[in-house]
CSV table of C-alpha atoms and ligand atoms in Angstrom, one decimal:
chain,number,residue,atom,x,y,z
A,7,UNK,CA,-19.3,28.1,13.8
A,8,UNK,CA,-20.0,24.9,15.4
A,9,UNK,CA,-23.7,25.4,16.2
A,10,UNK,CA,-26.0,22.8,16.6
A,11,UNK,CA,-24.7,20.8,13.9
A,12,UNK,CA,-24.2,17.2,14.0
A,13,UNK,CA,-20.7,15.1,13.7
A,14,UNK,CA,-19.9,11.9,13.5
A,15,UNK,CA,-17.1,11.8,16.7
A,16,UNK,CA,-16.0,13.8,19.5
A,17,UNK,CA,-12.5,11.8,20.6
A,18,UNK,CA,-12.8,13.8,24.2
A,19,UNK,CA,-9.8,14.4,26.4
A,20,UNK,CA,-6.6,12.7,25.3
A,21,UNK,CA,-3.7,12.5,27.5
A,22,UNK,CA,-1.5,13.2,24.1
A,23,UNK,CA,-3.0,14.5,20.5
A,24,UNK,CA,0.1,14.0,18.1
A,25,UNK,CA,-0.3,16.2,15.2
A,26,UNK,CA,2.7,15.2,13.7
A,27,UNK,CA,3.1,19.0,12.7
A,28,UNK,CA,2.1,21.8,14.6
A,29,UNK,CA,3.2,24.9,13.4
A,30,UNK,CA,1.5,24.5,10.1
A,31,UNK,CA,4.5,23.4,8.1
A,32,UNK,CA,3.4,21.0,5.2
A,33,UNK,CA,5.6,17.9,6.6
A,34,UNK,CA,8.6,17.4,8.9
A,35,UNK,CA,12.0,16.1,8.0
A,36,UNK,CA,15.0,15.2,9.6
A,37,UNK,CA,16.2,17.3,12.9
A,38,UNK,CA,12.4,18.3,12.7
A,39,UNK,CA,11.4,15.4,13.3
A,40,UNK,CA,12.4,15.2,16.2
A,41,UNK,CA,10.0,17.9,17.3
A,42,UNK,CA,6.6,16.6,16.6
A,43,UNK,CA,3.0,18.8,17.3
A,44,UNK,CA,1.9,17.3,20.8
A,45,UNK,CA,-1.1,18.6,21.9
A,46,UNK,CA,-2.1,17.9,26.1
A,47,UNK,CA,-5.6,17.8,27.3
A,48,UNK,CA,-7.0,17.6,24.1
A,49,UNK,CA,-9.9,17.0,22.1
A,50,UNK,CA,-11.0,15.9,18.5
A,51,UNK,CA,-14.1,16.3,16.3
A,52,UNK,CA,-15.2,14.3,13.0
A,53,UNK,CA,-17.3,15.5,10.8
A,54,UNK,CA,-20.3,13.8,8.9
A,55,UNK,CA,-18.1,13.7,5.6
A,56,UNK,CA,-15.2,12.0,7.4
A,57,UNK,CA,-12.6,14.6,7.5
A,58,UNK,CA,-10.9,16.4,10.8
A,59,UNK,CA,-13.3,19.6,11.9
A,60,UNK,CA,-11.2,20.9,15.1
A,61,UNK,CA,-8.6,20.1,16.6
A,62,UNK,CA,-7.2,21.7,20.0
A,63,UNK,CA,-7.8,21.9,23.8
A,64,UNK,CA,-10.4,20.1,25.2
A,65,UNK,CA,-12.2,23.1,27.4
A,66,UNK,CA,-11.9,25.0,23.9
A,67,UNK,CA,-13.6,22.3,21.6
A,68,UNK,CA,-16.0,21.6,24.6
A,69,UNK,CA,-17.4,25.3,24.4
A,70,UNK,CA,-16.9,25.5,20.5
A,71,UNK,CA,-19.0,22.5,20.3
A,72,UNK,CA,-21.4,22.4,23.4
A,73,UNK,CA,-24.6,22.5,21.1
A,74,UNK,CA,-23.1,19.9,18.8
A,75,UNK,CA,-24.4,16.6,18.8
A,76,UNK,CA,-22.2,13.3,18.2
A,77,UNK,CA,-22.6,9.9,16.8
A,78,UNK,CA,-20.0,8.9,18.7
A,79,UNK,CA,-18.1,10.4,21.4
A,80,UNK,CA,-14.8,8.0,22.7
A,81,UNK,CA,-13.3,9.1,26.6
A,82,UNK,CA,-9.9,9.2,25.9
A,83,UNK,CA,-8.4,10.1,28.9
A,84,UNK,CA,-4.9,8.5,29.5
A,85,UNK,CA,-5.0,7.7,26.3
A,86,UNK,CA,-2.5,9.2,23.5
A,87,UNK,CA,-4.1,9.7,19.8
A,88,UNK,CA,-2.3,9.6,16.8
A,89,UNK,CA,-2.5,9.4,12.8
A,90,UNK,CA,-3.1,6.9,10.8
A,91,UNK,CA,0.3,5.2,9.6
A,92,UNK,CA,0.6,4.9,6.2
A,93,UNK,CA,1.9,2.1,4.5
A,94,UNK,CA,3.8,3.3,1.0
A,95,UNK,CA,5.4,-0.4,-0.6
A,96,UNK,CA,4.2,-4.0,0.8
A,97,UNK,CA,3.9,-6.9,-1.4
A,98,UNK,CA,0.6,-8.9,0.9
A,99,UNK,CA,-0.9,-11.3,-1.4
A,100,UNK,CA,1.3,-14.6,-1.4
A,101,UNK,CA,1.8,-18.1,-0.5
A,102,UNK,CA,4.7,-20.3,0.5
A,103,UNK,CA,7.1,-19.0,3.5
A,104,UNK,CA,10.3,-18.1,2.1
A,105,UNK,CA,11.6,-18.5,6.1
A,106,UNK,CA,14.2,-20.6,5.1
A,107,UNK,CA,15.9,-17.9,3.1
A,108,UNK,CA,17.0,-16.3,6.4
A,109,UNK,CA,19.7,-19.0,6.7
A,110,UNK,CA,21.2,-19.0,3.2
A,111,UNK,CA,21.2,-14.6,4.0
A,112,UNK,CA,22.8,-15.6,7.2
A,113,UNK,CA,25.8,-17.6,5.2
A,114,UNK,CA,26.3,-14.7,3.2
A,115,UNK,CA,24.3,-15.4,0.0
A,116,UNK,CA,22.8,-11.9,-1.2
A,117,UNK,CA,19.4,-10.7,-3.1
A,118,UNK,CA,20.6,-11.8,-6.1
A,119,UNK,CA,22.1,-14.7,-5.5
A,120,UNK,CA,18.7,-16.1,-3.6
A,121,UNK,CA,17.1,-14.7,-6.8
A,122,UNK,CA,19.2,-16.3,-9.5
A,123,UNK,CA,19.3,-20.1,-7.4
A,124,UNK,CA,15.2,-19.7,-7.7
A,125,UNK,CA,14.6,-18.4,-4.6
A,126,UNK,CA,13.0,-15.2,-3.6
A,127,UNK,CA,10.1,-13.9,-5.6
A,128,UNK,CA,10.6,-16.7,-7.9
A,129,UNK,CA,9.6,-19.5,-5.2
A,130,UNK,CA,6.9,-17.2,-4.0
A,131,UNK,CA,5.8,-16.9,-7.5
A,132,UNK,CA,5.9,-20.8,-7.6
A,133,UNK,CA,3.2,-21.0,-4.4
A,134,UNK,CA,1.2,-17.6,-5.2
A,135,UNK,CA,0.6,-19.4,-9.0
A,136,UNK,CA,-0.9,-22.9,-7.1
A,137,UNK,CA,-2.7,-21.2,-4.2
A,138,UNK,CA,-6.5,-20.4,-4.3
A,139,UNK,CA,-8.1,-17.3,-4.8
A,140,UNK,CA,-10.0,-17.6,-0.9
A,141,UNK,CA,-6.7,-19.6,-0.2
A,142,UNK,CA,-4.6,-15.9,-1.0
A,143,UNK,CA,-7.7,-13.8,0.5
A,144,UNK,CA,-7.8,-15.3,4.0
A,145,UNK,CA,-4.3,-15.1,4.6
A,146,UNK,CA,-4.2,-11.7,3.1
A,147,UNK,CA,-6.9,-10.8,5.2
A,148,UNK,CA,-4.9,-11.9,8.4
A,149,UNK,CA,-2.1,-9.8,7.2
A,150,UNK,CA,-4.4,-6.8,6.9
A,151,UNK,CA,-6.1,-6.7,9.9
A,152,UNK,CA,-2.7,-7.3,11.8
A,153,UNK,CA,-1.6,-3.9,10.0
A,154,UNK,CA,-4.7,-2.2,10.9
A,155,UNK,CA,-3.7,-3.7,14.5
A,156,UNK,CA,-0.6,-1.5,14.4
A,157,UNK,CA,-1.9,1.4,13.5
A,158,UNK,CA,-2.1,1.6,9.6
A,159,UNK,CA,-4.9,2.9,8.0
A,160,UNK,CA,-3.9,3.0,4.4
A,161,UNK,CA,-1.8,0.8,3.0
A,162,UNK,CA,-0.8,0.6,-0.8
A,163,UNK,CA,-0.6,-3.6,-1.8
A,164,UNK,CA,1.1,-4.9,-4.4
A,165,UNK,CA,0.7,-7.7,-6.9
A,166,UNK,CA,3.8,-9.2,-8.6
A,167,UNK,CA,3.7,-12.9,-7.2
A,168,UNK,CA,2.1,-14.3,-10.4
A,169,UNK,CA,4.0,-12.6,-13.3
A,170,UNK,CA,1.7,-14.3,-15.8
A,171,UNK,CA,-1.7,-12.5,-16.9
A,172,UNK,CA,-3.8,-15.5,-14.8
A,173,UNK,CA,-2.0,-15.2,-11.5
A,174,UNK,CA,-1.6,-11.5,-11.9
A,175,UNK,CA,-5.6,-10.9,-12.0
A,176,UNK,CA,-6.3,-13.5,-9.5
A,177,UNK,CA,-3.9,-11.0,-7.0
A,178,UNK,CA,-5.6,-8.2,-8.1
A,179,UNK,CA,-9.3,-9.6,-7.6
A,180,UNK,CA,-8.1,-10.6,-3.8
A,181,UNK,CA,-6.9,-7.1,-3.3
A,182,UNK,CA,-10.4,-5.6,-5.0
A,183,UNK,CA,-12.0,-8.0,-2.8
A,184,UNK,CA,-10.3,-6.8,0.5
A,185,UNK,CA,-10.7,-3.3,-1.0
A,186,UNK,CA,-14.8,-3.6,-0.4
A,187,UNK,CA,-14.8,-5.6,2.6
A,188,UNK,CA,-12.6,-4.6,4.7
A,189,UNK,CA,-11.8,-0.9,6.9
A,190,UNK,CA,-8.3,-0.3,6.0
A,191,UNK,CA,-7.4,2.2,2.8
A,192,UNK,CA,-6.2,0.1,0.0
A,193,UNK,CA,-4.1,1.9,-2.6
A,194,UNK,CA,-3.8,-1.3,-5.5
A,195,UNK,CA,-0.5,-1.6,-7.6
A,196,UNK,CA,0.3,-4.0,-11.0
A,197,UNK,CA,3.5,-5.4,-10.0
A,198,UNK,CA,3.7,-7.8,-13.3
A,199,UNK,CA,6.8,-6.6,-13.3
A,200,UNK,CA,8.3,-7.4,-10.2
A,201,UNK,CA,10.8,-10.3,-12.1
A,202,UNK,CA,11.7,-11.5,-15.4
A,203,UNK,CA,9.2,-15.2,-15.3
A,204,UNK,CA,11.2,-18.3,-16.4
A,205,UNK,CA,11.4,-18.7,-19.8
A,206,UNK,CA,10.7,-15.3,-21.1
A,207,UNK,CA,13.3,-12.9,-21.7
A,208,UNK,CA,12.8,-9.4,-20.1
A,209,UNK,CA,11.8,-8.0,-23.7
A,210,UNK,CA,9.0,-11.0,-24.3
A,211,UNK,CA,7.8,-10.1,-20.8
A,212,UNK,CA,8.0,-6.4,-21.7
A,213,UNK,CA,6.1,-7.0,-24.6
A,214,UNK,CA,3.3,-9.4,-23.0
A,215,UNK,CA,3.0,-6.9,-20.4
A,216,UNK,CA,2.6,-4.4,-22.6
A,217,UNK,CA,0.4,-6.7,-25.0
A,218,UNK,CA,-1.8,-8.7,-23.0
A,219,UNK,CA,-1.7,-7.8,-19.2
A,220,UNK,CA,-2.4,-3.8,-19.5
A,221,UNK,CA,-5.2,-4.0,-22.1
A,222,UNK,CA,-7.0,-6.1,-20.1
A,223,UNK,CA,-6.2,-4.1,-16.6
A,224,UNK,CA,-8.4,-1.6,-18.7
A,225,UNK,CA,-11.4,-3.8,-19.9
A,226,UNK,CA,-11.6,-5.0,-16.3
A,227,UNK,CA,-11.6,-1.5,-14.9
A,228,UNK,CA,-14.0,-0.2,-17.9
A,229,UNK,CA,-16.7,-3.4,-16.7
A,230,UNK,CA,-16.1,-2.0,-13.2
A,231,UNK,CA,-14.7,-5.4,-12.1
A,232,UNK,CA,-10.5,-4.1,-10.9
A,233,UNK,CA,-9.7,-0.8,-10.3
A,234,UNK,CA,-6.3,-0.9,-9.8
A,235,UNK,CA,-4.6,2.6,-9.4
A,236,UNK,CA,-0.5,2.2,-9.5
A,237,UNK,CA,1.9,0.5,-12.2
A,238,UNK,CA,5.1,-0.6,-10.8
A,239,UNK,CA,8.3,-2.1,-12.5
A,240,UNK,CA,11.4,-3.9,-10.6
A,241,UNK,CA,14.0,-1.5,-12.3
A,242,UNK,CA,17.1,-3.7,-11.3
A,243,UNK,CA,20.5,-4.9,-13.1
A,244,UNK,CA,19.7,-8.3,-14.3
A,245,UNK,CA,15.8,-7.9,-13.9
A,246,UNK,CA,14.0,-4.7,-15.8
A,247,UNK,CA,16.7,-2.6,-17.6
A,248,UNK,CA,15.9,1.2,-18.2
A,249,UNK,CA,14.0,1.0,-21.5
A,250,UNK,CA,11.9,-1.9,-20.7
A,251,UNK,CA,10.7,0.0,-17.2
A,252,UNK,CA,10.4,2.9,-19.6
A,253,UNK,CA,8.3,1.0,-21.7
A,254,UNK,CA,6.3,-0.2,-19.4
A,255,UNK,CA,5.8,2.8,-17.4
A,256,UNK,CA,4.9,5.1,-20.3
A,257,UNK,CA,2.3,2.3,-21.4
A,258,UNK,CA,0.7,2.2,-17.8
A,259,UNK,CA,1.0,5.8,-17.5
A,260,UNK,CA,-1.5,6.0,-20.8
A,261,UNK,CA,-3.8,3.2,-19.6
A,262,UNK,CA,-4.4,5.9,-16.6
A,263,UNK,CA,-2.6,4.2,-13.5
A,264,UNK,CA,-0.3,6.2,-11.5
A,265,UNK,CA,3.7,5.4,-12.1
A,266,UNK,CA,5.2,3.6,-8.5
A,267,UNK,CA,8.5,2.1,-8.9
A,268,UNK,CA,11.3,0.0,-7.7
A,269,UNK,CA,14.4,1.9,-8.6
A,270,UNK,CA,18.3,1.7,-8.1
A,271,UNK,CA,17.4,-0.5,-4.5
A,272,UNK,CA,20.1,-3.1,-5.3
A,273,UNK,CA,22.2,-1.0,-7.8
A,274,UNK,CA,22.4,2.5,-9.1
A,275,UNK,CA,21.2,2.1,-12.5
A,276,UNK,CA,20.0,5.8,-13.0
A,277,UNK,CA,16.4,5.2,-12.7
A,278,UNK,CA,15.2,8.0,-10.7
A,279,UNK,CA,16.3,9.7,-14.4
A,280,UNK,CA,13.4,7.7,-15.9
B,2,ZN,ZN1,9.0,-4.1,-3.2
């Protein structure tokens, strides 16, 4: 019962409500797809706490809710309402445009190629280590509010740009940073994995991940300074091999983060077995 209660928004009259489902089913794949819950003529209430109270036709939700009162109420007639797109696997925080990769893709060099002449995320690595920490966060920040521009509401954001402990934290802290301040969903992942750095071999940077970069992940979420909730490795044929994402998994897994990973993109390598 609806009652006299009060919500926080009444989005009143929408030319199009996309449910994405509408039959109840718990997602939609392929062919179904196809077929997305569209409602006509429809209305939408919010509740104090946030979450979705009714959904359905607007002359129903207007008589289900006519002694309801609204913080808000938003007219959207002619106007078509949909979910908030999320954002599973960006990599946001970094410096120095790798534009001029585009033309060495163009005459045929691949990934790995780029990777292994220095480019790729080893020159953004270069530009991420130099940059500021406002330098990162305004630009970040940009980026953000362009994604919240198109839609997305949560967005899960990578670090991976610094590979060393220093540049690593100083990704994280811009992503806590944006985190508070900003009205987008941030989901944070450790990506000190995300290439071998020059002059370690993949075990040493196993091991300092391991060592030195999860231990303190946990102090600075313990003082309440990072919270970061993902671990993610670059499981990849000449980068992570199987053990050392295993490792480093299991070991981020036990510090309490949530396993995320890059896996058989370039070549099969078995790692959805890990
Ligand atoms: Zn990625």
């Amino acid at each position: 019962m609806a009652g006299r209660q009060r919500h926080r928004l009444l989005l009143e009259n929408a030319e199009q409500l996309v449910q994405v489902c509408g039959r109840r089913e718990p997602y939609l794949r392929r062919s179904g797809a196809a077929s997305l819950g569209v409602l006509r003529a429809a209305s939408l209430v919010v509740g104090l706490d946030g979450c979705i109270k009714a959904v359905g036709q607007a002359d129903v939700i207007r008589n289900q809710f006519s002694e309801a009162t609204f913080e808000r109420i938003i007219d959207c007639s002619g106007k078509c309402v949909l979910p908030g797109l999320v954002d599973a696997h960006t990599h946001p925080v970094w410096a120095g445009d790798r534009v001029h990769e585009f033309a060495m893709k163009l005459a045929g060099a691949s990934y790995m190629e780029i990777h292994q002449a220095g480019g790729g995320i080893h020159f953004t690595v270069e530009h991420t280590r130099k940059a500021t920490e406002d330098e990162l966060f305004t630009s970040f920040q940009h980026r953000l509010e362009r994604m919240l521009r198109a839609g997305s509401t949560l967005v899960e954001c990578k670090s991976g740009y610094g590979l060393n402990l220093e540049t690593e934290l100083k990704m994280l802290r811009v992503i806590e940073r944006a985190k508070k301040s900003m009205d987008i969903g941030i989901s944070s992942t450790y990506c000190g994995a995300h290439a071998v750095p020059k002059g370690k071999t993949a075990t040493e940077a196993t091991d300092d991940i391991i060592n030195n970069h999860l231990p303190k992940l946990k102090e600075l979420k313990l003082s309440g300074e990072i919270h970061v909730n993902n671990i993610d490795v670059f499981c990849e044929k000449g980068v992570f091999d199987l053990e050392s994402t295993r490792r480093i998994l299991q070991a981020g897994k036990d510090t309490g983060l949530q396993i995320n990973f890059h896996g058989d993109e370039l070549h099969p390598v078995k790692s959805a077995e890990v």
